[in-house]
GROMACS .gro file of C-alpha atoms in nm:
model
  341
    1UNK     CA    1  -2.661  -0.957   1.828
    2UNK     CA    2  -2.642  -0.772   2.159
    3UNK     CA    3  -2.370  -0.536   2.277
    4UNK     CA    4  -2.325  -0.214   2.469
    5UNK     CA    5  -2.397   0.109   2.282
    6UNK     CA    6  -2.028   0.210   2.266
    7UNK     CA    7  -1.926  -0.133   2.129
    8UNK     CA    8  -2.199  -0.119   1.865
    9UNK     CA    9  -2.081   0.226   1.757
   10UNK     CA   10  -1.725   0.095   1.736
   11UNK     CA   11  -1.832  -0.136   1.453
   12UNK     CA   12  -1.824   0.168   1.225
   13UNK     CA   13  -1.451   0.098   1.199
   14UNK     CA   14  -1.524  -0.203   0.976
   15UNK     CA   15  -1.687  -0.024   0.679
   16UNK     CA   16  -1.452   0.274   0.713
   17UNK     CA   17  -1.139   0.059   0.710
   18UNK     CA   18  -1.288  -0.160   0.436
   19UNK     CA   19  -1.337   0.145   0.213
   20UNK     CA   20  -0.985   0.265   0.295
   21UNK     CA   21  -0.839  -0.076   0.205
   22UNK     CA   22  -1.025  -0.072  -0.128
   23UNK     CA   23  -0.892   0.276  -0.202
   24UNK     CA   24  -0.543   0.156  -0.109
   25UNK     CA   25  -0.572  -0.131  -0.357
   26UNK     CA   26  -0.699   0.087  -0.640
   27UNK     CA   27  -0.481   0.397  -0.606
   28UNK     CA   28  -0.241   0.347  -0.312
   29UNK     CA   29  -0.392   0.668  -0.176
   30UNK     CA   30  -0.631   0.721   0.118
   31UNK     CA   31  -0.783   1.063   0.201
   32UNK     CA   32  -0.655   1.212   0.527
   33UNK     CA   33  -1.003   1.334   0.613
   34UNK     CA   34  -1.105   0.976   0.685
   35UNK     CA   35  -0.915   0.934   1.011
   36UNK     CA   36  -0.997   1.241   1.221
   37UNK     CA   37  -1.370   1.159   1.257
   38UNK     CA   38  -1.280   0.798   1.346
   39UNK     CA   39  -1.030   0.914   1.608
   40UNK     CA   40  -1.281   1.171   1.739
   41UNK     CA   41  -1.545   0.901   1.777
   42UNK     CA   42  -1.290   0.687   1.960
   43UNK     CA   43  -1.212   0.964   2.210
   44UNK     CA   44  -1.584   1.030   2.269
   45UNK     CA   45  -1.657   0.659   2.329
   46UNK     CA   46  -1.351   0.627   2.550
   47UNK     CA   47  -1.478   0.912   2.769
   48UNK     CA   48  -1.817   0.738   2.778
   49UNK     CA   49  -1.655   0.419   2.904
   50UNK     CA   50  -1.437   0.603   3.155
   51UNK     CA   51  -1.748   0.728   3.334
   52UNK     CA   52  -1.824   0.368   3.433
   53UNK     CA   53  -1.470   0.299   3.558
   54UNK     CA   54  -1.387   0.616   3.750
   55UNK     CA   55  -1.299   0.627   4.027
   56UNK     CA   56  -1.125   0.287   3.997
   57UNK     CA   57  -1.272   0.095   4.290
   58UNK     CA   58  -1.235  -0.261   4.159
   59UNK     CA   59  -0.981  -0.482   3.982
   60UNK     CA   60  -1.182  -0.456   3.659
   61UNK     CA   61  -1.167  -0.077   3.678
   62UNK     CA   62  -0.789  -0.076   3.725
   63UNK     CA   63  -0.742  -0.336   3.449
   64UNK     CA   64  -0.948  -0.122   3.213
   65UNK     CA   65  -0.728   0.181   3.282
   66UNK     CA   66  -0.411  -0.024   3.226
   67UNK     CA   67  -0.544  -0.157   2.894
   68UNK     CA   68  -0.641   0.189   2.777
   69UNK     CA   69  -0.302   0.318   2.887
   70UNK     CA   70  -0.117   0.052   2.686
   71UNK     CA   71  -0.326   0.126   2.378
   72UNK     CA   72  -0.282   0.503   2.399
   73UNK     CA   73   0.071   0.520   2.539
   74UNK     CA   74   0.222   0.231   2.339
   75UNK     CA   75   0.027   0.165   2.018
   76UNK     CA   76  -0.020   0.532   1.927
   77UNK     CA   77   0.351   0.631   1.964
   78UNK     CA   78   0.457   0.302   1.802
   79UNK     CA   79   0.244   0.380   1.496
   80UNK     CA   80   0.388   0.730   1.469
   81UNK     CA   81   0.748   0.611   1.517
   82UNK     CA   82   0.712   0.335   1.258
   83UNK     CA   83   0.579   0.591   1.009
   84UNK     CA   84   0.874   0.823   1.081
   85UNK     CA   85   1.131   0.549   1.010
   86UNK     CA   86   0.949   0.438   0.694
   87UNK     CA   87   0.797   0.115   0.825
   88UNK     CA   88   0.442   0.236   0.764
   89UNK     CA   89   0.280   0.467   0.516
   90UNK     CA   90   0.111   0.778   0.652
   91UNK     CA   91  -0.239   0.632   0.607
   92UNK     CA   92  -0.133   0.309   0.780
   93UNK     CA   93  -0.007   0.496   1.086
   94UNK     CA   94  -0.316   0.719   1.103
   95UNK     CA   95  -0.543   0.416   1.076
   96UNK     CA   96  -0.364   0.240   1.363
   97UNK     CA   97  -0.375   0.553   1.578
   98UNK     CA   98  -0.749   0.589   1.513
   99UNK     CA   99  -0.806   0.221   1.598
  100UNK     CA  100  -0.598   0.252   1.916
  101UNK     CA  101  -0.833   0.529   2.031
  102UNK     CA  102  -1.150   0.365   1.907
  103UNK     CA  103  -1.080   0.007   2.021
  104UNK     CA  104  -0.839   0.012   2.317
  105UNK     CA  105  -1.010  -0.277   2.500
  106UNK     CA  106  -1.192  -0.588   2.383
  107UNK     CA  107  -1.552  -0.522   2.273
  108UNK     CA  108  -1.807  -0.796   2.340
  109UNK     CA  109  -2.079  -0.899   2.096
  110UNK     CA  110  -2.331  -1.153   2.219
  111UNK     CA  111  -2.480  -1.395   1.966
  112UNK     CA  112  -2.755  -1.652   2.042
  113UNK     CA  113  -2.504  -1.930   2.117
  114UNK     CA  114  -2.171  -1.756   2.181
  115UNK     CA  115  -1.993  -1.427   2.235
  116UNK     CA  116  -1.739  -1.263   2.009
  117UNK     CA  117  -1.443  -1.236   2.000
  118UNK     CA  118  -1.376  -1.600   2.076
  119UNK     CA  119  -1.009  -1.574   2.180
  120UNK     CA  120  -0.882  -1.295   2.402
  121UNK     CA  121  -0.514  -1.234   2.465
  122UNK     CA  122  -0.414  -1.214   2.833
  123UNK     CA  123  -0.324  -0.846   2.814
  124UNK     CA  124  -0.667  -0.762   2.673
  125UNK     CA  125  -0.552  -0.468   2.459
  126UNK     CA  126  -0.768  -0.493   2.148
  127UNK     CA  127  -0.572  -0.249   1.933
  128UNK     CA  128  -0.261  -0.461   1.996
  129UNK     CA  129  -0.455  -0.769   1.884
  130UNK     CA  130  -0.548  -0.587   1.561
  131UNK     CA  131  -0.180  -0.502   1.510
  132UNK     CA  132  -0.055  -0.859   1.565
  133UNK     CA  133  -0.334  -0.999   1.344
  134UNK     CA  134  -0.227  -0.756   1.074
  135UNK     CA  135   0.133  -0.876   1.095
  136UNK     CA  136   0.022  -1.241   1.075
  137UNK     CA  137  -0.188  -1.170   0.766
  138UNK     CA  138   0.098  -0.970   0.609
  139UNK     CA  139   0.340  -1.259   0.663
  140UNK     CA  140   0.110  -1.486   0.461
  141UNK     CA  141   0.109  -1.241   0.168
  142UNK     CA  142   0.446  -1.352   0.018
  143UNK     CA  143   0.328  -1.713   0.028
  144UNK     CA  144   0.018  -1.618  -0.169
  145UNK     CA  145   0.235  -1.438  -0.428
  146UNK     CA  146   0.472  -1.733  -0.452
  147UNK     CA  147   0.196  -1.989  -0.501
  148UNK     CA  148   0.034  -1.770  -0.765
  149UNK     CA  149   0.363  -1.741  -0.954
  150UNK     CA  150   0.421  -2.115  -0.929
  151UNK     CA  151   0.077  -2.191  -1.072
  152UNK     CA  152   0.133  -1.949  -1.360
  153UNK     CA  153   0.478  -2.089  -1.436
  154UNK     CA  154   0.669  -1.775  -1.334
  155UNK     CA  155   0.943  -1.942  -1.131
  156UNK     CA  156   1.235  -1.721  -1.026
  157UNK     CA  157   1.440  -1.638  -0.717
  158UNK     CA  158   1.209  -1.342  -0.649
  159UNK     CA  159   0.882  -1.529  -0.700
  160UNK     CA  160   0.777  -1.482  -0.336
  161UNK     CA  161   0.829  -1.108  -0.345
  162UNK     CA  162   0.720  -1.000  -0.690
  163UNK     CA  163   0.505  -1.095  -0.985
  164UNK     CA  164   0.549  -1.085  -1.360
  165UNK     CA  165   0.319  -0.861  -1.559
  166UNK     CA  166   0.274  -0.753  -1.918
  167UNK     CA  167   0.436  -0.419  -1.990
  168UNK     CA  168   0.107  -0.311  -2.149
  169UNK     CA  169  -0.057  -0.345  -1.806
  170UNK     CA  170   0.187  -0.118  -1.623
  171UNK     CA  171  -0.034   0.193  -1.652
  172UNK     CA  172  -0.272   0.043  -1.394
  173UNK     CA  173  -0.011  -0.129  -1.173
  174UNK     CA  174   0.141  -0.015  -0.844
  175UNK     CA  175   0.479  -0.081  -0.692
  176UNK     CA  176   0.831  -0.089  -0.831
  177UNK     CA  177   1.011  -0.261  -1.113
  178UNK     CA  178   1.184  -0.561  -0.960
  179UNK     CA  179   1.454  -0.572  -1.225
  180UNK     CA  180   1.679  -0.363  -1.444
  181UNK     CA  181   1.834  -0.449  -1.782
  182UNK     CA  182   2.121  -0.609  -1.589
  183UNK     CA  183   1.924  -0.823  -1.341
  184UNK     CA  184   1.694  -0.829  -1.038
  185UNK     CA  185   1.689  -0.542  -0.789
  186UNK     CA  186   1.479  -0.432  -0.492
  187UNK     CA  187   1.548  -0.068  -0.578
  188UNK     CA  188   1.389  -0.054  -0.923
  189UNK     CA  189   1.195   0.235  -1.070
  190UNK     CA  190   0.876   0.330  -0.887
  191UNK     CA  191   0.582   0.298  -1.128
  192UNK     CA  192   0.433   0.623  -0.999
  193UNK     CA  193   0.760   0.794  -1.095
  194UNK     CA  194   0.739   0.635  -1.440
  195UNK     CA  195   0.387   0.777  -1.485
  196UNK     CA  196   0.511   1.117  -1.364
  197UNK     CA  197   0.788   1.114  -1.625
  198UNK     CA  198   0.557   1.027  -1.913
  199UNK     CA  199   0.302   1.289  -1.811
  200UNK     CA  200   0.580   1.548  -1.783
  201UNK     CA  201   0.681   1.471  -2.141
  202UNK     CA  202   0.321   1.464  -2.262
  203UNK     CA  203   0.380   1.107  -2.375
  204UNK     CA  204   0.210   0.775  -2.313
  205UNK     CA  205   0.311   0.418  -2.249
  206UNK     CA  206   0.214   0.356  -2.610
  207UNK     CA  207   0.472   0.614  -2.724
  208UNK     CA  208   0.734   0.455  -2.501
  209UNK     CA  209   0.674   0.109  -2.643
  210UNK     CA  210   0.642   0.209  -3.008
  211UNK     CA  211   0.909   0.479  -3.041
  212UNK     CA  212   1.159   0.459  -2.754
  213UNK     CA  213   1.433   0.602  -2.978
  214UNK     CA  214   1.247   0.934  -2.979
  215UNK     CA  215   1.206   0.957  -2.602
  216UNK     CA  216   1.565   0.845  -2.551
  217UNK     CA  217   1.690   1.159  -2.727
  218UNK     CA  218   1.674   1.454  -2.481
  219UNK     CA  219   1.660   1.697  -2.775
  220UNK     CA  220   1.303   1.581  -2.841
  221UNK     CA  221   1.180   1.738  -2.517
  222UNK     CA  222   0.980   2.043  -2.615
  223UNK     CA  223   0.680   2.150  -2.413
  224UNK     CA  224   0.652   1.985  -2.073
  225UNK     CA  225   0.346   1.931  -1.858
  226UNK     CA  226   0.239   1.887  -1.496
  227UNK     CA  227   0.368   1.545  -1.384
  228UNK     CA  228   0.105   1.512  -1.106
  229UNK     CA  229   0.193   1.263  -0.833
  230UNK     CA  230   0.187   0.963  -1.065
  231UNK     CA  231  -0.120   0.801  -0.919
  232UNK     CA  232  -0.334   0.573  -1.133
  233UNK     CA  233  -0.643   0.748  -1.263
  234UNK     CA  234  -0.890   0.469  -1.350
  235UNK     CA  235  -1.133   0.716  -1.506
  236UNK     CA  236  -0.890   0.864  -1.754
  237UNK     CA  237  -0.669   0.608  -1.925
  238UNK     CA  238  -0.592   0.833  -2.219
  239UNK     CA  239  -0.424   1.102  -2.006
  240UNK     CA  240  -0.275   0.848  -1.767
  241UNK     CA  241  -0.004   0.744  -2.004
  242UNK     CA  242  -0.196   0.424  -2.058
  243UNK     CA  243  -0.186   0.185  -2.349
  244UNK     CA  244  -0.517   0.135  -2.521
  245UNK     CA  245  -0.598  -0.237  -2.508
  246UNK     CA  246  -0.730  -0.278  -2.857
  247UNK     CA  247  -0.615  -0.430  -3.182
  248UNK     CA  248  -0.527  -0.096  -3.339
  249UNK     CA  249  -0.287  -0.013  -3.057
  250UNK     CA  250  -0.126  -0.355  -3.086
  251UNK     CA  251  -0.087  -0.311  -3.462
  252UNK     CA  252   0.078   0.027  -3.415
  253UNK     CA  253   0.333  -0.124  -3.185
  254UNK     CA  254   0.397  -0.428  -3.403
  255UNK     CA  255   0.436  -0.229  -3.725
  256UNK     CA  256   0.620   0.072  -3.590
  257UNK     CA  257   0.941   0.133  -3.780
  258UNK     CA  258   1.212   0.181  -3.522
  259UNK     CA  259   1.549   0.291  -3.657
  260UNK     CA  260   1.859   0.163  -3.482
  261UNK     CA  261   1.875   0.337  -3.147
  262UNK     CA  262   2.183   0.551  -3.096
  263UNK     CA  263   2.405   0.454  -2.808
  264UNK     CA  264   2.262   0.617  -2.497
  265UNK     CA  265   2.615   0.718  -2.401
  266UNK     CA  266   2.622   0.958  -2.697
  267UNK     CA  267   2.363   1.173  -2.520
  268UNK     CA  268   2.457   1.402  -2.235
  269UNK     CA  269   2.127   1.322  -2.065
  270UNK     CA  270   1.966   1.003  -2.207
  271UNK     CA  271   1.586   1.007  -2.181
  272UNK     CA  272   1.613   1.364  -2.040
  273UNK     CA  273   1.613   1.197  -1.699
  274UNK     CA  274   1.817   1.464  -1.521
  275UNK     CA  275   1.614   1.740  -1.685
  276UNK     CA  276   1.292   1.580  -1.560
  277UNK     CA  277   1.412   1.539  -1.202
  278UNK     CA  278   1.560   1.889  -1.192
  279UNK     CA  279   1.240   2.047  -1.323
  280UNK     CA  280   0.990   1.900  -1.075
  281UNK     CA  281   0.925   2.005  -0.719
  282UNK     CA  282   1.055   1.759  -0.463
  283UNK     CA  283   1.159   1.411  -0.572
  284UNK     CA  284   0.990   1.144  -0.779
  285UNK     CA  285   0.972   0.891  -0.496
  286UNK     CA  286   1.348   0.894  -0.450
  287UNK     CA  287   1.417   0.818  -0.816
  288UNK     CA  288   1.766   0.885  -0.948
  289UNK     CA  289   1.848   0.957  -1.314
  290UNK     CA  290   2.018   0.616  -1.338
  291UNK     CA  291   1.715   0.432  -1.197
  292UNK     CA  292   1.483   0.619  -1.433
  293UNK     CA  293   1.697   0.539  -1.736
  294UNK     CA  294   1.728   0.172  -1.638
  295UNK     CA  295   1.352   0.148  -1.593
  296UNK     CA  296   1.277   0.312  -1.926
  297UNK     CA  297   1.525   0.086  -2.107
  298UNK     CA  298   1.374  -0.221  -1.943
  299UNK     CA  299   1.012  -0.132  -2.016
  300UNK     CA  300   1.084  -0.029  -2.375
  301UNK     CA  301   1.269  -0.351  -2.460
  302UNK     CA  302   1.072  -0.620  -2.275
  303UNK     CA  303   0.719  -0.752  -2.314
  304UNK     CA  304   0.691  -0.876  -1.954
  305UNK     CA  305   0.867  -0.750  -1.643
  306UNK     CA  306   0.886  -0.839  -1.275
  307UNK     CA  307   0.738  -0.585  -1.035
  308UNK     CA  308   0.738  -0.570  -0.659
  309UNK     CA  309   0.378  -0.475  -0.582
  310UNK     CA  310   0.446  -0.407  -0.216
  311UNK     CA  311   0.178  -0.463   0.043
  312UNK     CA  312  -0.110  -0.216   0.062
  313UNK     CA  313  -0.090  -0.241   0.442
  314UNK     CA  314  -0.448  -0.131   0.499
  315UNK     CA  315  -0.563  -0.455   0.337
  316UNK     CA  316  -0.406  -0.690   0.597
  317UNK     CA  317  -0.511  -0.438   0.861
  318UNK     CA  318  -0.873  -0.466   0.749
  319UNK     CA  319  -0.851  -0.846   0.750
  320UNK     CA  320  -0.681  -0.827   1.089
  321UNK     CA  321  -0.969  -0.617   1.223
  322UNK     CA  322  -1.229  -0.863   1.092
  323UNK     CA  323  -1.039  -1.151   1.252
  324UNK     CA  324  -1.005  -0.958   1.577
  325UNK     CA  325  -1.378  -0.883   1.602
  326UNK     CA  326  -1.484  -1.238   1.515
  327UNK     CA  327  -1.209  -1.479   1.624
  328UNK     CA  328  -0.992  -1.261   1.843
  329UNK     CA  329  -0.616  -1.281   1.879
  330UNK     CA  330  -0.483  -1.508   1.601
  331UNK     CA  331  -0.125  -1.518   1.728
  332UNK     CA  332  -0.230  -1.611   2.081
  333UNK     CA  333  -0.467  -1.875   1.938
  334UNK     CA  334  -0.183  -2.027   1.732
  335UNK     CA  335   0.050  -2.031   2.031
  336UNK     CA  336  -0.221  -2.197   2.239
  337UNK     CA  337  -0.267  -2.470   1.976
  338UNK     CA  338   0.110  -2.531   1.980
  339UNK     CA  339   0.108  -2.545   2.359
  340UNK     CA  340   0.318  -2.232   2.391
  341UNK     CA  341   0.057  -2.013   2.557
   0.00000   0.00000   0.00000
């Protein structure tokens, strides 16, 4: 493969974004320190390229400046604005901003028989192509979820937006409960908030499943602990509120003697939900006492529940970047096939 030195250096975005996407899948967290070096490299390479186009004496020079301007003046503020209104996560916005600086125009990679990318959009703003590719990939995601549910026999009105999981697997899951004891909801309990609650009480998912009547009584709250931020810790299942997946744990749940649970209305604060939320700094991902109680009731009385996993947006962004570098602009290619471009 042959390419200019700046375009070869820009390929560093692929392993960096790939690692970020993997981290997003595993923990829904991406370190902030990842993006500043990528953005710094983008600025340095952009200055390198500007030396060849200043002063702008040709059409190509002026086009280059327009493309860079669109990437920096449009994509960067768009990413920030979408983060501010809740459309993106912080890591998603920072990744797009870094890519807008690193890849404002189309790179060119020459192979023995062709040159990549294969399809270039008329505007020629590469960061915009990455963004539209990401949206196309993200649109396909619900279809993948729906087909998976259909094949597994989990057919429901929400099958394109959620998936059904064993309650015992919730310690390692991300997203929100997609139901309450009274039906489906898009505003169910955040699973990170559920982990925060259990860690605050010094309890585990195993405790919740085996003896919910104890946790339901707010008088049983004694010593409390640091709730953390609720993230999944794959290296420490025991302190993550996780259920041990072994026969002994299953036996404990199956043979646990659970006395009739008192009516939750007899407690001033069932599950100590208000006490938990009042005692922590900030909010537990916007959780209300009612949502926390509904989630705890659901999890403690069901073997399988629907969750809305959400889209770890860095994953479609990584796929969108790979498509952009190899194929080019997917949306423009589709429109061209349909005769609309």
